[in-house]
Amino acid sequence: MDILENIDTVLSIIANVIAIVTAVTVIVHSRDEPPKHGRK
């Protein structure tokens, strides 16, 4: 396998993991801490 291809795959996986973790964090925070002051 080409090293550059591996790096591209790894970066793609990392980006997906970060996106999932961010989404889960936002959902959990919005559930645990209901917004008392609206953000605009």
Backbone as numpy.savetxt, mean C-alpha at the origin, in Angstrom:
# Nx Ny Nz CAx CAy CAz Cx Cy Cz
18.07 -16.25 -15.71 17.23 -15.04 -15.71 18.10 -13.79 -15.71
17.58 -12.78 -16.34 18.32 -11.51 -16.39 18.12 -10.77 -15.06
19.18 -10.19 -14.55 19.10 -9.48 -13.26 18.11 -8.32 -13.36
18.13 -7.60 -14.48 17.22 -6.46 -14.61 15.77 -6.92 -14.57
15.50 -8.08 -15.18 14.13 -8.60 -15.15 13.73 -8.94 -13.72
14.67 -9.51 -12.97 14.38 -9.85 -11.58 14.08 -8.58 -10.78
14.89 -7.55 -10.97 14.68 -6.30 -10.24 13.31 -5.72 -10.59
12.97 -5.76 -11.86 11.67 -5.23 -12.28 10.54 -5.98 -11.61
10.66 -7.32 -11.55 9.62 -8.14 -10.90 9.54 -7.83 -9.41
10.71 -7.75 -8.78 10.73 -7.47 -7.34 10.10 -6.11 -7.05
10.47 -5.09 -7.84 9.89 -3.76 -7.62 8.39 -3.79 -7.82
7.92 -4.54 -8.80 6.49 -4.64 -9.05 5.79 -5.30 -7.87
6.39 -6.36 -7.33 5.80 -7.04 -6.16 5.79 -6.10 -4.97
6.90 -5.40 -4.73 6.98 -4.47 -3.60 5.92 -3.38 -3.74
5.75 -2.85 -4.94 4.75 -1.81 -5.16 3.35 -2.34 -4.84
3.07 -3.57 -5.24 1.76 -4.16 -4.95 1.57 -4.33 -3.45
2.61 -4.82 -2.77 2.52 -5.02 -1.32 2.28 -3.69 -0.62
3.02 -2.65 -1.03 2.86 -1.33 -0.41 1.44 -0.82 -0.63
0.91 -1.02 -1.84 -0.45 -0.56 -2.13 -1.45 -1.28 -1.25
-1.28 -2.60 -1.08 -2.22 -3.37 -0.26 -2.11 -2.93 1.20
-0.88 -2.80 1.70 -0.68 -2.39 3.09 -1.28 -1.00 3.33
-1.07 -0.09 2.38 -1.62 1.26 2.52 -3.14 1.21 2.56
-3.74 0.44 1.67 -5.21 0.35 1.64 -5.73 -0.23 2.95
-5.10 -1.30 3.43 -5.55 -1.92 4.68 -5.39 -0.94 5.83
-4.27 -0.22 5.87 -4.04 0.75 6.94 -5.11 1.82 6.94
-5.44 2.33 5.76 -6.46 3.37 5.66 -7.80 2.84 6.13
-8.14 1.62 5.73 -9.43 1.04 6.13 -9.48 0.86 7.64
-8.41 0.31 8.20 -8.38 0.06 9.65 -8.46 1.38 10.41
-7.72 2.37 9.97 -7.73 3.66 10.67 -9.10 4.32 10.56
-9.72 4.24 9.40 -11.03 4.87 9.23 -12.06 4.14 10.09
-11.83 2.85 10.34 -12.76 2.09 11.17 -12.53 2.40 12.64
-11.25 2.39 13.07 -10.93 2.59 14.48 -11.11 4.04 14.89
-10.74 4.96 14.02 -10.82 6.38 14.37 -11.75 7.09 13.40
-13.04 7.12 13.72 -13.96 7.84 12.85 -13.60 9.31 12.80
-13.60 9.92 11.63 -13.20 11.32 11.51 -14.14 12.23 12.30
-13.58 12.90 13.31 -14.40 13.82 14.11 -14.44 15.19 13.45
-13.38 15.54 12.75 -13.37 16.79 12.00 -13.12 16.45 10.54
-14.01 16.90 9.67 -13.92 16.54 8.25 -12.67 17.12 7.61
-11.98 16.29 6.84 -10.81 16.78 6.11 -11.25 17.29 4.75
-10.79 18.47 4.38 -11.18 19.01 3.07 -9.97 19.48 2.31
